[in-house]
CSV table of C-alpha atoms and ligand atoms in Angstrom, one decimal:
chain,number,residue,atom,x,y,z
A,57,MET,CA,0.0,0.0,0.0
A,58,PRO,CA,2.7,2.5,-1.0
A,59,ASN,CA,0.3,5.4,-1.6
A,60,LYS,CA,-1.8,5.1,1.5
A,61,PRO,CA,-1.5,8.3,3.6
A,62,ALA,CA,0.4,8.0,6.8
A,63,PRO,CA,-1.9,7.8,9.8
A,64,ILE,CA,-1.9,10.8,12.1
A,65,PHE,CA,0.5,9.4,14.7
A,66,CYS,CA,3.1,8.8,12.0
A,67,ARG,CA,3.2,12.5,11.3
A,68,SER,CA,4.7,13.4,14.7
A,69,ARG,CA,8.3,13.6,15.7
A,70,ALA,CA,8.2,10.7,18.1
A,71,TRP,CA,5.3,8.5,19.1
A,72,ILE,CA,4.0,5.4,20.9
A,73,GLU,CA,2.0,2.8,19.0
A,74,LEU,CA,-0.3,0.6,21.0
A,75,ASP,CA,-1.1,-2.8,19.6
A,76,ARG,CA,-4.8,-3.4,20.3
A,77,ASP,CA,-4.7,-7.1,19.4
A,78,ALA,CA,-1.8,-7.7,21.8
A,79,LEU,CA,-3.7,-6.0,24.6
A,80,ARG,CA,-6.8,-8.2,23.9
A,81,HIS,CA,-4.6,-11.3,23.8
A,82,ASN,CA,-3.0,-10.5,27.1
A,83,VAL,CA,-6.4,-9.8,28.7
A,84,GLN,CA,-7.6,-13.2,27.5
A,85,VAL,CA,-4.5,-15.1,28.5
A,86,LEU,CA,-4.5,-13.5,32.0
A,87,GLN,CA,-8.3,-14.1,32.4
A,88,LYS,CA,-7.7,-17.8,31.8
A,89,LEU,CA,-5.3,-17.8,34.9
A,90,LEU,CA,-7.8,-16.2,37.2
A,91,PRO,CA,-9.0,-18.1,40.2
A,92,ASN,CA,-12.8,-18.7,40.6
A,93,ASP,CA,-14.8,-15.6,41.4
A,94,CYS,CA,-11.8,-13.3,40.5
A,95,GLU,CA,-11.8,-10.6,37.9
A,96,LEU,CA,-9.1,-8.4,36.5
A,97,MET,CA,-8.5,-5.0,38.1
A,98,PRO,CA,-5.9,-3.6,35.7
A,99,ALA,CA,-3.3,-1.3,37.2
A,100,VAL,CA,-3.4,1.8,35.0
A,101,LYS,CA,-1.3,4.0,37.3
A,102,ALA,CA,1.6,6.1,36.0
A,103,ASN,CA,-0.3,6.7,32.7
A,104,ALA,CA,-0.8,2.9,32.3
A,105,TYR,CA,2.9,2.3,32.7
A,106,GLY,CA,3.6,4.9,30.1
A,107,HIS,CA,1.2,3.4,27.6
A,108,GLY,CA,-1.5,6.1,28.0
A,109,ALA,CA,-4.1,5.5,30.7
A,110,VAL,CA,-7.1,6.8,28.8
A,111,LEU,CA,-6.4,4.8,25.6
A,112,ILE,CA,-5.7,1.6,27.5
A,113,SER,CA,-8.6,1.9,29.9
A,114,ARG,CA,-11.0,2.8,27.1
A,115,GLU,CA,-10.1,-0.4,25.3
A,116,LEU,CA,-10.3,-2.4,28.5
A,117,ASN,CA,-13.8,-1.0,29.2
A,118,ARG,CA,-14.7,-2.2,25.7
A,119,LEU,CA,-13.4,-5.6,26.6
A,120,GLY,CA,-15.7,-5.7,29.6
A,121,ILE,CA,-13.2,-4.7,32.3
A,122,LYS,CA,-15.1,-3.0,35.1
A,123,ALA,CA,-12.5,-2.3,37.7
A,124,PHE,CA,-9.2,-0.4,37.6
A,125,CYS,CA,-6.6,0.7,40.1
A,126,VAL,CA,-4.5,3.9,39.9
A,127,ALA,CA,-2.0,5.5,42.3
A,128,THR,CA,-3.4,9.0,42.7
A,129,VAL,CA,-6.6,10.9,42.8
A,130,SER,CA,-5.6,12.9,39.7
A,131,GLU,CA,-5.1,9.7,37.8
A,132,GLY,CA,-8.6,8.6,38.7
A,133,ILE,CA,-10.0,12.0,37.7
A,134,GLU,CA,-8.3,11.8,34.3
A,135,LEU,CA,-10.1,8.4,33.7
A,136,ARG,CA,-13.5,9.7,34.7
A,137,GLU,CA,-13.1,12.9,32.7
A,138,ASN,CA,-12.5,10.7,29.7
A,139,GLY,CA,-15.6,8.5,30.2
A,140,ILE,CA,-14.1,5.4,31.9
A,141,VAL,CA,-16.7,3.5,33.8
A,142,GLY,CA,-16.5,1.0,36.6
A,143,GLU,CA,-14.7,1.0,39.9
A,144,ILE,CA,-11.5,3.0,40.2
A,145,LEU,CA,-9.5,2.2,43.3
A,146,ILE,CA,-6.8,4.7,44.4
A,147,LEU,CA,-3.9,2.5,45.8
A,148,GLY,CA,-2.0,5.5,47.2
A,149,TYR,CA,-2.4,8.4,49.6
A,150,THR,CA,-4.9,11.1,49.0
A,151,TYR,CA,-4.3,14.4,50.9
A,152,PRO,CA,-7.4,15.4,52.9
A,153,MET,CA,-7.8,18.6,51.0
A,154,GLN,CA,-8.6,16.4,48.0
A,155,PHE,CA,-11.3,14.3,49.7
A,156,PRO,CA,-14.1,16.1,48.0
A,157,LEU,CA,-12.8,14.8,44.7
A,158,LEU,CA,-13.3,11.2,45.7
A,159,LYS,CA,-17.1,11.8,45.9
A,160,GLN,CA,-17.2,14.1,42.9
A,161,TYR,CA,-15.5,11.6,40.6
A,162,ASP,CA,-16.8,8.4,42.2
A,163,LEU,CA,-13.4,7.1,43.2
A,164,THR,CA,-12.6,4.5,45.8
A,165,GLN,CA,-9.9,5.4,48.3
A,166,THR,CA,-7.5,3.0,50.0
A,167,VAL,CA,-7.5,3.2,53.8
A,168,ILE,CA,-3.8,3.3,54.7
A,169,ASP,CA,-4.1,2.7,58.4
A,170,LEU,CA,-6.4,3.5,61.3
A,171,PRO,CA,-5.4,7.2,61.8
A,172,TYR,CA,-6.1,7.8,58.1
A,173,ALA,CA,-9.4,6.0,58.4
A,174,GLU,CA,-10.4,8.4,61.2
A,175,ILE,CA,-9.4,11.5,59.2
A,176,LEU,CA,-11.3,10.2,56.2
A,177,ASN,CA,-14.3,9.5,58.4
A,178,LYS,CA,-14.2,13.1,59.8
A,179,TYR,CA,-14.5,14.5,56.3
A,180,GLY,CA,-18.2,13.8,57.0
A,181,GLN,CA,-19.4,12.4,53.7
A,182,LYS,CA,-19.8,8.8,52.7
A,183,VAL,CA,-16.7,7.6,50.8
A,184,LYS,CA,-16.1,4.2,49.2
A,185,VAL,CA,-12.9,2.5,50.5
A,186,HIS,CA,-10.8,-0.6,50.4
A,187,ILE,CA,-8.8,-1.3,53.5
A,188,ALA,CA,-5.1,-2.1,53.0
A,189,ILE,CA,-3.6,-4.7,55.3
A,190,ASP,CA,0.1,-4.9,55.8
A,191,THR,CA,1.2,-8.5,55.8
A,192,GLY,CA,5.0,-8.0,55.5
A,193,MET,CA,5.8,-5.4,52.9
A,194,HIS,CA,5.7,-2.6,55.4
A,195,ARG,CA,4.6,0.0,52.9
A,196,LEU,CA,0.9,0.9,53.2
A,197,GLY,CA,-1.6,-0.9,55.3
A,198,GLU,CA,-2.7,-1.5,58.8
A,199,PRO,CA,-0.6,-4.2,60.3
A,200,CYS,CA,-2.5,-7.5,60.2
A,201,ARG,CA,-1.8,-8.1,63.9
A,202,ASN,CA,-3.8,-5.0,64.9
A,203,ILE,CA,-7.1,-6.7,64.5
A,204,GLU,CA,-8.7,-4.3,66.9
A,205,ASN,CA,-7.7,-1.3,64.8
A,206,ILE,CA,-9.1,-3.0,61.7
A,207,CYS,CA,-12.4,-3.6,63.5
A,208,LYS,CA,-12.6,0.0,64.5
A,209,MET,CA,-12.5,1.0,60.8
A,210,PHE,CA,-15.7,-1.0,60.3
A,211,ASN,CA,-17.4,1.2,63.0
A,212,LEU,CA,-16.6,4.5,61.2
A,213,HIS,CA,-19.9,5.3,59.6
A,214,ASN,CA,-18.8,7.4,56.7
A,215,LEU,CA,-16.6,4.6,55.3
A,216,GLU,CA,-18.4,2.4,52.8
A,217,ILE,CA,-16.0,-0.6,53.0
A,218,GLU,CA,-16.2,-2.4,49.7
A,219,GLY,CA,-12.9,-4.3,49.8
A,220,ILE,CA,-9.8,-5.4,51.8
A,221,TYR,CA,-6.5,-6.1,50.3
A,222,THR,CA,-2.8,-6.8,50.8
A,223,HIS,CA,0.2,-6.7,48.6
A,224,LEU,CA,2.7,-9.5,48.1
A,225,CYS,CA,6.3,-8.4,47.9
A,226,ALA,CA,8.3,-11.6,47.2
A,227,ASP,CA,6.1,-13.3,44.7
A,228,ASP,CA,8.5,-12.9,41.7
A,229,THR,CA,11.0,-15.6,42.5
A,230,ASN,CA,11.0,-19.3,43.0
A,231,LEU,CA,13.3,-19.2,46.0
A,232,PRO,CA,12.1,-21.3,48.9
A,233,GLN,CA,12.4,-18.4,51.4
A,234,ASP,CA,10.4,-16.2,49.1
A,235,ARG,CA,7.7,-18.9,48.6
A,236,ALA,CA,7.5,-19.3,52.4
A,237,PHE,CA,7.2,-15.6,52.9
A,238,THR,CA,4.4,-15.3,50.2
A,239,MET,CA,2.5,-18.2,51.8
A,240,GLU,CA,2.8,-16.5,55.2
A,241,GLN,CA,1.5,-13.2,53.8
A,242,SER,CA,-1.5,-15.0,52.3
A,243,ARG,CA,-2.1,-16.9,55.5
A,244,ALA,CA,-2.0,-13.7,57.5
A,245,PHE,CA,-4.3,-12.0,55.1
A,246,TYR,CA,-7.0,-14.7,55.1
A,247,SER,CA,-6.7,-15.1,58.8
A,248,THR,CA,-7.4,-11.4,59.3
A,249,ILE,CA,-10.5,-11.8,57.1
A,250,SER,CA,-11.8,-14.7,59.1
A,251,GLN,CA,-11.2,-12.9,62.4
A,252,LEU,CA,-13.2,-10.0,61.0
A,253,ARG,CA,-16.0,-12.3,59.9
A,254,GLU,CA,-16.2,-14.0,63.3
A,255,ARG,CA,-16.9,-10.5,64.7
A,256,GLY,CA,-19.6,-9.9,62.1
A,257,PHE,CA,-17.6,-7.6,59.8
A,258,GLU,CA,-18.0,-8.7,56.2
A,259,CYS,CA,-16.1,-7.2,53.2
A,260,PRO,CA,-17.5,-7.7,49.7
A,261,LYS,CA,-14.2,-8.0,47.9
A,262,GLU,CA,-10.8,-9.3,49.0
A,263,HIS,CA,-7.6,-9.2,46.8
A,264,LEU,CA,-3.9,-9.8,47.0
A,265,LEU,CA,-2.6,-10.9,43.6
A,266,ALA,CA,-0.6,-8.5,41.2
A,267,SER,CA,1.0,-9.8,38.0
A,268,TYR,CA,3.6,-12.1,39.6
A,269,GLY,CA,1.1,-13.3,42.1
A,270,LEU,CA,-1.4,-14.3,39.4
A,271,ILE,CA,1.4,-16.0,37.3
A,272,ASN,CA,3.0,-17.8,40.2
A,273,TYR,CA,0.3,-18.2,42.9
A,274,SER,CA,-3.1,-18.1,41.3
A,275,GLU,CA,-4.2,-20.6,43.9
A,276,LEU,CA,-4.2,-17.8,46.5
A,277,GLY,CA,-7.5,-16.6,45.1
A,278,GLY,CA,-9.2,-13.3,45.8
A,279,ASN,CA,-11.9,-11.4,43.9
A,280,TYR,CA,-9.6,-9.1,42.0
A,281,ALA,CA,-6.2,-9.5,40.4
A,282,ARG,CA,-4.5,-6.1,40.3
A,283,ILE,CA,-2.6,-6.7,37.1
A,284,GLY,CA,-0.1,-4.1,35.7
A,285,ILE,CA,3.0,-5.1,34.0
A,286,ALA,CA,1.8,-8.4,32.6
A,287,LEU,CA,-1.2,-6.8,31.0
A,288,TYR,CA,1.2,-4.7,28.9
A,289,GLY,CA,2.8,-7.9,27.7
A,290,VAL,CA,6.0,-7.4,29.6
A,291,LEU,CA,7.7,-8.8,32.7
A,292,SER,CA,10.1,-6.9,34.9
A,293,THR,CA,13.2,-8.7,33.7
A,294,ARG,CA,14.3,-10.9,30.8
A,295,ALA,CA,15.0,-13.8,33.3
A,296,ASP,CA,11.4,-13.6,34.5
A,297,ARG,CA,10.2,-13.5,30.9
A,298,GLU,CA,12.2,-16.6,30.0
A,299,ARG,CA,10.9,-18.5,33.1
A,300,CYS,CA,7.3,-17.6,32.5
A,301,SER,CA,5.3,-20.1,30.4
A,302,ILE,CA,2.4,-17.9,29.5
A,303,SER,CA,2.5,-16.1,26.1
A,304,LEU,CA,2.3,-12.4,26.6
A,305,ARG,CA,2.6,-9.9,23.7
A,306,PRO,CA,4.2,-6.5,24.2
A,307,VAL,CA,1.6,-3.8,23.6
A,308,LEU,CA,3.8,-0.8,23.2
A,309,SER,CA,6.4,0.4,20.6
A,310,VAL,CA,8.3,3.7,20.7
A,311,LYS,CA,9.3,5.2,17.4
A,312,THR,CA,10.8,8.4,16.1
A,313,ARG,CA,12.3,9.7,12.9
A,314,ILE,CA,15.6,10.7,11.4
A,315,THR,CA,15.5,14.5,11.1
A,316,THR,CA,18.8,15.0,9.3
A,317,LEU,CA,22.1,13.3,8.5
A,318,ASN,CA,25.7,14.4,9.0
A,319,THR,CA,28.9,13.0,7.6
A,320,LEU,CA,31.9,13.0,10.0
A,321,GLN,CA,35.4,12.6,8.7
A,322,LYS,CA,37.8,10.4,10.6
A,323,GLY,CA,38.8,12.2,13.8
A,324,GLU,CA,35.8,14.5,14.0
A,325,SER,CA,33.5,14.3,17.0
A,326,ALA,CA,29.8,14.7,17.7
A,327,GLY,CA,27.5,15.8,20.5
A,328,TYR,CA,27.9,17.3,23.9
A,329,GLY,CA,31.3,16.9,25.4
A,330,LEU,CA,32.6,15.6,22.1
A,331,GLN,CA,32.1,12.1,23.5
A,332,PHE,CA,31.8,10.4,20.1
A,333,VAL,CA,34.9,10.5,18.0
A,334,ALA,CA,34.8,9.0,14.5
A,335,ASP,CA,37.5,6.4,14.0
A,336,ARG,CA,36.7,6.3,10.3
A,337,ASP,CA,34.5,8.3,8.0
A,338,THR,CA,31.1,8.0,9.6
A,339,LYS,CA,27.5,8.8,8.6
A,340,ILE,CA,25.4,9.8,11.6
A,341,ALA,CA,21.8,10.6,11.9
A,342,VAL,CA,19.9,12.8,14.3
A,343,LEU,CA,16.7,11.4,15.9
A,344,ALA,CA,13.9,13.5,17.2
A,345,ILE,CA,13.7,11.9,20.7
A,346,GLY,CA,15.7,12.4,23.9
A,347,TYR,CA,15.8,11.9,27.6
A,348,ALA,CA,12.9,14.2,28.2
A,349,ASP,CA,10.8,11.7,26.3
A,350,GLY,CA,12.0,9.0,28.8
A,351,ILE,CA,14.9,7.6,26.9
A,352,PRO,CA,17.4,6.9,29.6
A,353,ARG,CA,20.5,9.1,29.2
A,354,SER,CA,22.6,6.2,30.4
A,355,LEU,CA,22.0,4.5,27.0
A,356,SER,CA,24.4,7.2,25.6
A,357,CYS,CA,27.8,6.4,24.0
A,358,SER,CA,27.0,3.0,22.4
A,359,VAL,CA,25.3,1.4,25.5
A,360,GLY,CA,22.0,1.4,23.6
A,361,ASN,CA,20.8,0.7,20.1
A,362,VAL,CA,17.9,1.6,17.8
A,363,LEU,CA,16.5,-0.2,14.8
A,364,ILE,CA,16.3,1.2,11.3
A,365,LYS,CA,15.0,-0.8,8.4
A,366,GLY,CA,15.6,-4.0,10.4
A,367,ILE,CA,19.2,-3.1,11.2
A,368,LYS,CA,20.5,-2.5,14.7
A,369,VAL,CA,22.7,0.6,15.1
A,370,PRO,CA,24.3,2.2,18.1
A,371,ILE,CA,23.3,5.3,19.9
A,372,ILE,CA,26.4,7.5,19.8
A,373,GLY,CA,27.5,10.5,21.9
A,374,ARG,CA,25.5,11.8,24.8
A,375,ILE,CA,21.7,11.6,24.5
A,376,CYS,CA,20.2,15.1,24.6
A,377,MET,CA,17.0,16.3,26.1
A,378,ASP,CA,15.1,16.2,22.9
A,379,GLN,CA,17.4,14.5,20.4
A,380,MET,CA,20.0,11.9,20.0
A,381,LEU,CA,22.6,10.7,17.5
A,382,ILE,CA,23.1,7.3,16.0
A,383,ASP,CA,25.7,5.8,13.7
A,384,VAL,CA,24.0,4.9,10.4
A,385,SER,CA,27.1,4.1,8.4
A,386,ASN,CA,25.9,0.5,7.8
A,387,ILE,CA,22.5,1.4,6.6
A,388,PRO,CA,22.1,1.7,2.8
A,389,ASN,CA,19.8,4.5,1.4
A,390,VAL,CA,19.2,6.0,4.8
A,391,LYS,CA,17.4,9.3,4.6
A,392,ALA,CA,15.7,12.0,6.6
A,393,GLY,CA,12.2,11.0,7.6
A,394,ASP,CA,13.1,7.3,8.0
A,395,VAL,CA,11.5,5.7,11.1
A,396,ALA,CA,13.7,4.6,13.9
A,397,VAL,CA,12.4,2.0,16.4
A,398,ILE,CA,13.5,2.6,20.1
A,399,ILE,CA,11.3,-0.2,21.5
A,400,GLY,CA,9.6,-2.6,19.2
A,401,GLN,CA,10.1,-4.6,16.1
A,402,SER,CA,11.7,-3.7,12.7
A,403,GLY,CA,12.2,-6.5,10.2
A,404,ASP,CA,13.2,-9.5,12.2
A,405,GLN,CA,15.0,-7.5,14.8
A,406,LYS,CA,13.5,-6.3,18.0
A,407,ILE,CA,14.4,-4.2,21.1
A,408,THR,CA,12.3,-4.8,24.2
A,409,ALA,CA,11.7,-2.7,27.3
A,410,CYS,CA,13.6,-5.5,29.1
A,411,ASP,CA,16.6,-4.8,26.9
A,412,LEU,CA,16.6,-1.2,27.8
A,413,ALA,CA,16.2,-2.1,31.5
A,414,GLU,CA,19.1,-4.5,31.4
A,415,GLN,CA,21.3,-1.9,29.7
A,416,THR,CA,20.5,0.7,32.3
A,417,GLY,CA,20.3,-1.4,35.5
A,418,THR,CA,16.6,-1.2,36.1
A,419,ILE,CA,13.4,-3.1,35.4
A,420,SER,CA,11.1,-2.7,32.4
A,421,ASN,CA,8.4,-1.1,34.7
A,422,GLU,CA,10.6,1.9,35.2
A,423,ILE,CA,11.5,2.2,31.6
A,424,LEU,CA,7.9,2.1,30.5
A,425,SER,CA,6.4,4.3,33.2
A,426,ARG,CA,8.9,7.1,32.5
A,427,LEU,CA,8.0,7.4,28.9
A,428,GLY,CA,7.2,11.1,28.4
A,429,GLU,CA,4.1,13.1,27.9
A,430,ARG,CA,5.4,14.5,24.6
A,431,LEU,CA,5.1,11.2,22.8
A,432,GLU,CA,1.9,10.9,20.9
A,433,ARG,CA,0.1,7.7,21.7
A,434,GLN,CA,-2.2,5.9,19.4
A,435,MET,CA,-3.9,2.5,19.5
A,436,ILE,CA,-3.5,0.7,16.2
B,272,PLP,C1,1.5,-1.3,41.1
B,272,PLP,C2,0.7,-2.2,41.9
B,272,PLP,C3,0.1,-3.3,41.4
B,272,PLP,C4,0.4,-3.8,40.0
B,272,PLP,O1,1.6,-4.5,40.0
B,272,PLP,P1,2.2,-5.3,38.8
B,272,PLP,O2,3.3,-6.0,39.3
B,272,PLP,O3,2.6,-4.3,37.7
B,272,PLP,O4,1.1,-6.2,38.3
B,272,PLP,C5,-0.8,-4.1,42.2
B,272,PLP,N1,-1.0,-3.7,43.5
B,272,PLP,C6,-0.4,-2.6,44.0
B,272,PLP,C7,-0.7,-2.3,45.5
B,272,PLP,C8,0.4,-1.8,43.3
B,272,PLP,O5,1.0,-0.8,43.9
């Protein structure tokens, strides 16, 4: 289709393509793993791990998903303002000044501990909540041993308690000590729930699984699986990916264009700090993407690569805020306007978020969630 006009997203300097079929595939694969009476509650925090929270959530709504979790009240508001329906649970802290927004946008707030529950109750209006229980991560949640405190929450009349949850923090390995820790977290969680039940306190929904929990411990049950990274078709590291038997497909690609080409003679250098020095005559290209778009600056100076016409070429010199340089000496007929793939497939080559994570000493979650606002996002 050589004469077909380029879709809108292809006309920008740098963009994210979202693969609708891959997202649908991942939803189906993950739904097959769900325990009985459990539904997906996709984690669309941090702009859906960089993918674009509204685009992703809209598609998930179309696929019948009726519950989401986000980190902040403003993330919840963005979804509501864009027509996302269903339950939206805020996993993080909401400052009391923002409590009116919970009601206004029909958001469900996490109760972090008893003091927070009391502050939320004093706000004086009914608010939907889920209670977070700490079973060992020691981040948010009322410690599970404080059963009296948890009971007190049920007596706070402005809290409409719709759920109770905990978060597993060692569910991503197969090490015996991590397995034992995870089983202990689950035991503590369900024991808390039965103690509450004995005292007449019922909670409609209970949940503890995130991506690795669902993949490694689906037998631990619950009514929601709060799935983030796996939904996007990625796992945190390559090793996890290789160990995992389910077939997930990456949803996101990051692409940009060559804006211009320069020829360096042997001995000439390029970029800030003259960090690249040509050891032969070299053809270099300028790409319209930089670290302000979320490309880690530590990929500079040949640590990272990009793909052009199915050929892998090195990033050279220091990555700039809005641009970067690559060595295209090996690419025939390269010209301004050609597409460069930062994450994704080109010909039979691909670069994954895990590759970038490995090259920069982090996990794919961080690479994805830091992808910048300036990238245009489109579902294709
Ligand atoms: C981010 C988050 C999730 C999603 O985690 P993934 O590992 O990406 O699936 C689930 N629960 C809580 C409490 C979170 O903070």
